[in-house]
Amino acid sequence: MSHARLFRGLRLIALVIAPLAVFAIAFALLRDSTDGADGAPKFSREEQVLQIIDAFRLYAVACGERFPPGEEFQGDVLLAEIERKLDLPVWAGHSPRWGFSHLTVLQHTDPTFGYYGSQITFGDGSRVLVHWSPSDNQHEVIFGDLSHREADDKELASLLSPWQSLANQCVVSIGPGGSGTVVSRDGLILTANHVVDPGSDTINVYFVDGRMAEAAVLERSLRFDVALLRIPVDQPIPFVELELDAVDAGEQVWLIGYGGGRSDPLIREAKASRYVLNEFITTWNNIIGGDSGGAALDSQGHLVGVILGPGEPDMRTLRTCSTPAIRDLLPVLAEAAQGNTDCH
């Protein structure tokens, strides 16, 4: 008799608890994924920002208080890695999940979205971790300490990488998928030869502000994989000065290009590792399609190399044709340098 009563009691508990558990899980999943009736997020703008900050905070913990390189920054991948490292249950809350989803959307829809976290440690309140621009002259800025505030165009420029202004003026998008750097006041541009159609004498060049110019192909080097272009200019334009000395091993360098089809140049930090003939190799950096032909800058903002592609056999390194080799290869650069002044 006692067994039957126990069985009835357990069945009653199961009948009550099971539906409640199912409802709770369904509610959590629904809350995690649904938007408003019009398809827009059901959260206020400030709530969206707070959710993104929550997502960053979780990731900072998961990554040992250090943020990952920009090329690894993909919302879905990050979320899976956070769940794995922190063992987050699916009902942990919608804020960090939606925050990463929103960041993924920003990456694909907002050309002003920028991520600068690879050299930022958790708690660094003086450097910008991420920013995006919901409207003209208005930007959302999150710092390394995960504080948030808005900034206008002028303030944002002062907060970003010291090379952002130079990059926006002097690093250009080349053709359907490449990058290049303006290296003279009269419109000379260095790029990688493999981004230029072998059968073409011209290629389109795009500036970050939307200007387009048709560039003539002046010189090519299959051996060094570099090409020299020229765009017509009516007056002197900003440019990057070439560095003639070799970069020392361990020296900090900044890599700039339009990888991933971006409409603005992405800046990443790395270090020079070693020289192999005419190339210097940087430390690990995940090159993205479209970065080829982009700029490698030293701490003075001088061009020290043209980005070529992943290193071999170590694909975690980056091959960069050094400017001393390029200068010797293309004497026209030495002629153009006469009277030049630096871009910044």
XYZ file of C-alpha atoms in Angstrom:
344
model
C 0.000 0.000 0.000
C 2.827 2.395 0.844
C 4.475 1.694 -2.516
C 1.266 2.551 -4.369
C 0.896 5.767 -2.424
C 4.521 6.662 -3.154
C 4.018 5.953 -6.815
C 0.925 8.161 -6.964
C 2.820 10.924 -5.221
C 5.714 10.758 -7.639
C 3.338 10.726 -10.596
C 1.538 13.780 -9.248
C 4.844 15.606 -8.812
C 5.902 14.656 -12.333
C 2.615 15.856 -13.771
C 3.027 19.218 -12.056
C 6.766 19.812 -12.450
C 7.290 18.538 -16.003
C 4.921 21.047 -17.669
C 6.428 23.856 -15.591
C 9.946 22.857 -16.633
C 8.959 22.634 -20.294
C 7.272 26.032 -20.083
C 10.297 27.606 -18.386
C 12.722 26.287 -21.001
C 10.453 27.308 -23.892
C 10.035 30.770 -22.402
C 13.798 31.198 -22.012
C 14.452 30.108 -25.589
C 11.684 32.337 -26.912
C 12.952 35.297 -24.925
C 16.426 34.575 -26.252
C 15.500 34.696 -29.912
C 12.373 36.731 -30.607
C 12.129 40.272 -31.896
C 9.273 42.733 -31.920
C 6.283 42.381 -34.180
C 7.827 44.657 -36.796
C 11.017 42.580 -36.934
C 13.030 45.159 -34.978
C 14.746 44.204 -31.700
C 12.387 44.514 -28.771
C 15.063 46.180 -26.658
C 15.742 49.882 -26.288
C 18.964 51.294 -27.722
C 20.513 51.546 -24.278
C 19.504 47.943 -23.510
C 21.173 46.842 -26.738
C 24.399 48.524 -25.683
C 24.218 46.958 -22.221
C 23.683 43.534 -23.772
C 26.728 43.974 -25.982
C 28.760 45.001 -22.941
C 27.515 41.902 -21.110
C 28.668 39.792 -24.050
C 32.123 41.372 -23.985
C 32.362 40.879 -20.222
C 31.645 37.172 -20.556
C 34.165 36.845 -23.339
C 36.817 38.707 -21.375
C 36.417 36.138 -18.607
C 36.446 33.243 -21.056
C 39.599 34.551 -22.750
C 41.557 35.161 -19.555
C 40.943 38.905 -19.380
C 42.369 39.514 -22.856
C 40.418 40.173 -26.016
C 40.978 38.185 -29.220
C 42.320 39.383 -32.573
C 39.737 41.122 -34.718
C 39.762 38.374 -37.343
C 38.455 35.879 -34.787
C 35.677 38.176 -33.719
C 32.526 36.527 -35.048
C 29.424 36.498 -32.873
C 28.273 32.917 -33.440
C 31.769 31.502 -32.941
C 32.307 33.588 -29.835
C 29.023 32.512 -28.313
C 29.826 28.837 -28.808
C 33.282 29.310 -27.303
C 31.893 31.186 -24.309
C 29.348 28.448 -23.672
C 32.089 25.844 -23.869
C 34.499 27.650 -21.541
C 31.990 28.940 -19.028
C 29.534 26.054 -19.344
C 26.616 28.438 -19.803
C 23.207 26.724 -19.851
C 20.813 27.629 -22.646
C 18.597 29.476 -20.160
C 21.473 31.645 -18.854
C 19.816 34.804 -20.141
C 19.215 36.577 -23.394
C 21.497 39.579 -22.861
C 24.929 38.154 -23.801
C 23.410 35.962 -26.492
C 21.563 38.805 -28.137
C 24.575 41.045 -27.672
C 26.789 38.763 -29.756
C 24.047 38.292 -32.321
C 23.764 42.053 -32.660
C 27.530 42.407 -33.063
C 27.475 39.827 -35.849
C 24.752 41.821 -37.592
C 26.756 45.025 -37.181
C 29.789 43.413 -38.779
C 27.828 42.562 -41.906
C 25.582 45.607 -42.179
C 27.423 48.604 -40.721
C 30.561 49.665 -42.628
C 31.494 51.933 -39.721
C 31.678 49.007 -37.264
C 35.213 48.720 -35.902
C 36.855 46.296 -33.478
C 40.238 47.104 -31.958
C 40.490 44.578 -29.143
C 43.488 42.390 -29.934
C 45.932 44.486 -27.889
C 43.474 45.586 -25.201
C 43.304 43.972 -21.791
C 40.124 43.817 -19.751
C 39.936 46.956 -17.609
C 41.771 49.293 -20.006
C 39.516 52.337 -19.943
C 41.663 54.529 -22.162
C 41.471 52.524 -25.386
C 38.519 51.832 -27.636
C 37.498 48.194 -27.780
C 34.663 48.508 -30.280
C 32.615 51.247 -31.898
C 29.784 51.582 -34.368
C 27.811 54.456 -35.846
C 23.999 54.336 -35.654
C 23.731 57.730 -37.360
C 25.832 60.491 -38.916
C 28.184 62.192 -36.465
C 27.063 59.894 -33.660
C 29.017 56.849 -32.512
C 28.644 54.234 -29.809
C 32.011 53.607 -28.147
C 32.899 50.802 -25.717
C 36.267 50.930 -23.958
C 38.431 48.135 -22.592
C 36.904 48.540 -19.139
C 33.509 47.973 -20.797
C 32.323 51.465 -20.049
C 30.167 53.039 -22.738
C 29.428 56.495 -24.052
C 28.613 58.292 -27.257
C 31.107 60.325 -29.273
C 30.853 62.651 -32.248
C 33.027 62.403 -35.369
C 35.799 64.598 -34.001
C 36.053 62.846 -30.649
C 35.900 59.399 -32.232
C 38.881 60.265 -34.436
C 40.859 61.204 -31.326
C 39.939 57.951 -29.559
C 40.843 55.490 -32.302
C 44.195 54.070 -33.349
C 46.786 56.766 -34.113
C 46.929 55.353 -37.650
C 43.186 55.480 -38.348
C 43.276 58.948 -39.912
C 46.310 58.022 -41.991
C 44.634 54.782 -43.064
C 41.441 56.544 -44.101
C 43.372 59.025 -46.236
C 46.131 56.901 -47.718
C 45.107 53.210 -47.776
C 42.742 52.430 -50.636
C 40.644 49.556 -51.902
C 41.906 48.096 -55.188
C 39.660 46.542 -57.826
C 37.235 43.807 -56.820
C 39.229 42.567 -53.834
C 42.522 44.102 -52.784
C 44.190 46.991 -50.981
C 46.891 49.522 -51.742
C 48.755 52.486 -50.272
C 49.274 55.953 -51.717
C 53.053 56.526 -51.575
C 53.540 59.866 -53.334
C 51.846 63.232 -53.483
C 51.298 62.803 -57.239
C 49.234 59.628 -56.954
C 51.591 56.637 -56.948
C 50.055 53.586 -55.257
C 51.753 50.363 -54.165
C 49.796 47.116 -54.096
C 50.266 43.365 -54.551
C 50.597 42.260 -58.147
C 48.239 39.324 -57.685
C 45.256 41.642 -57.029
C 45.693 43.274 -60.452
C 44.285 41.509 -63.517
C 47.279 40.177 -65.513
C 45.775 41.327 -68.809
C 44.758 44.820 -67.736
C 46.605 48.126 -67.920
C 44.158 49.909 -65.612
C 42.266 49.159 -62.408
C 39.776 51.053 -60.263
C 40.883 52.497 -56.926
C 38.428 53.433 -54.164
C 38.976 55.799 -51.233
C 37.208 55.401 -47.899
C 35.009 58.439 -48.588
C 33.587 56.794 -51.718
C 35.769 58.505 -54.335
C 36.801 56.315 -57.244
C 39.708 56.811 -59.649
C 41.007 54.770 -62.561
C 44.655 53.902 -61.987
C 47.196 53.078 -64.665
C 49.443 50.066 -64.037
C 53.010 51.404 -64.299
C 55.181 48.526 -63.101
C 54.797 44.877 -62.095
C 57.088 42.387 -60.392
C 56.078 38.742 -60.524
C 59.072 37.786 -58.406
C 58.289 40.242 -55.594
C 54.516 40.170 -56.193
C 54.177 43.955 -56.128
C 52.660 46.423 -58.574
C 52.932 50.191 -58.900
C 49.861 52.179 -59.975
C 49.203 55.844 -60.613
C 45.968 57.774 -60.336
C 45.493 61.225 -61.904
C 45.521 64.044 -59.342
C 44.827 67.762 -59.715
C 46.709 68.712 -56.562
C 49.022 66.993 -54.048
C 47.270 64.295 -52.012
C 48.100 62.705 -48.630
C 50.494 59.769 -48.830
C 52.612 57.433 -46.712
C 56.378 57.820 -46.730
C 58.497 54.729 -47.438
C 60.909 53.537 -44.746
C 64.289 52.656 -46.275
C 65.748 50.757 -43.331
C 64.919 47.186 -42.398
C 62.513 46.591 -39.535
C 64.098 45.107 -36.418
C 62.857 41.767 -35.132
C 60.278 42.326 -32.419
C 59.405 45.815 -33.643
C 55.722 46.696 -33.520
C 53.994 47.068 -36.875
C 50.459 47.988 -37.875
C 48.751 46.106 -40.708
C 46.036 47.894 -42.675
C 43.766 46.598 -45.415
C 40.223 46.196 -46.697
C 39.956 42.505 -45.830
C 36.567 40.840 -45.867
C 35.043 43.319 -48.305
C 35.035 46.134 -45.760
C 34.223 49.661 -46.876
C 36.795 51.105 -44.469
C 40.338 49.923 -43.672
C 40.880 47.581 -40.730
C 43.942 48.165 -38.499
C 45.676 45.338 -36.628
C 48.792 45.201 -34.494
C 51.556 42.626 -34.936
C 55.325 42.363 -34.572
C 58.070 41.903 -37.098
C 59.539 38.431 -36.730
C 62.338 37.827 -39.230
C 63.543 38.535 -42.755
C 63.544 36.021 -45.599
C 65.316 37.506 -48.627
C 63.237 40.516 -49.733
C 60.382 39.792 -47.330
C 59.901 40.321 -43.644
C 57.557 38.054 -41.745
C 55.247 39.316 -39.027
C 54.035 37.430 -36.016
C 50.745 35.570 -36.213
C 48.003 37.498 -37.929
C 45.041 35.969 -39.690
C 45.097 37.635 -43.088
C 41.682 38.137 -44.697
C 40.895 38.062 -48.404
C 41.092 41.663 -49.590
C 44.034 42.622 -47.345
C 46.574 41.741 -50.053
C 48.427 44.844 -51.189
C 47.669 46.668 -47.955
C 50.086 48.549 -45.740
C 52.458 47.532 -42.963
C 53.457 50.623 -40.950
C 56.135 51.177 -38.337
C 55.772 53.241 -35.167
C 56.511 56.413 -37.148
C 53.690 55.752 -39.594
C 56.088 54.939 -42.431
C 55.422 52.143 -44.900
C 57.705 49.194 -44.157
C 56.048 46.572 -46.324
C 53.261 45.570 -48.705
C 51.007 42.755 -47.479
C 51.252 39.670 -49.695
C 49.546 36.783 -47.888
C 49.938 34.003 -45.326
C 53.426 32.709 -44.676
C 54.500 29.193 -45.612
C 54.881 26.683 -44.126
C 53.626 28.503 -41.010
C 50.254 29.867 -42.122
C 49.926 31.779 -38.853
C 52.535 34.286 -40.027
C 52.150 37.001 -42.628
C 54.400 37.600 -45.627
C 55.175 41.249 -46.338
C 57.402 42.544 -49.139
C 59.801 45.021 -47.526
C 59.972 48.597 -48.751
C 63.803 48.630 -49.010
C 63.491 45.865 -51.600
C 60.637 47.665 -53.350
C 62.562 50.940 -53.434
C 65.493 49.233 -55.146
C 63.130 47.487 -57.552
C 61.195 50.613 -58.574
C 63.501 53.645 -59.029
C 60.485 55.759 -59.951
C 59.642 55.799 -56.262
C 62.915 57.512 -55.440
C 62.195 60.150 -58.075
C 58.675 60.702 -56.766
C 59.951 61.080 -53.210
C 61.735 64.304 -54.057
C 59.898 67.095 -52.266
C 57.437 64.748 -50.608
C 56.063 65.493 -47.186
C 54.601 62.915 -44.835
C 50.907 62.064 -44.885
C 50.228 62.813 -41.232
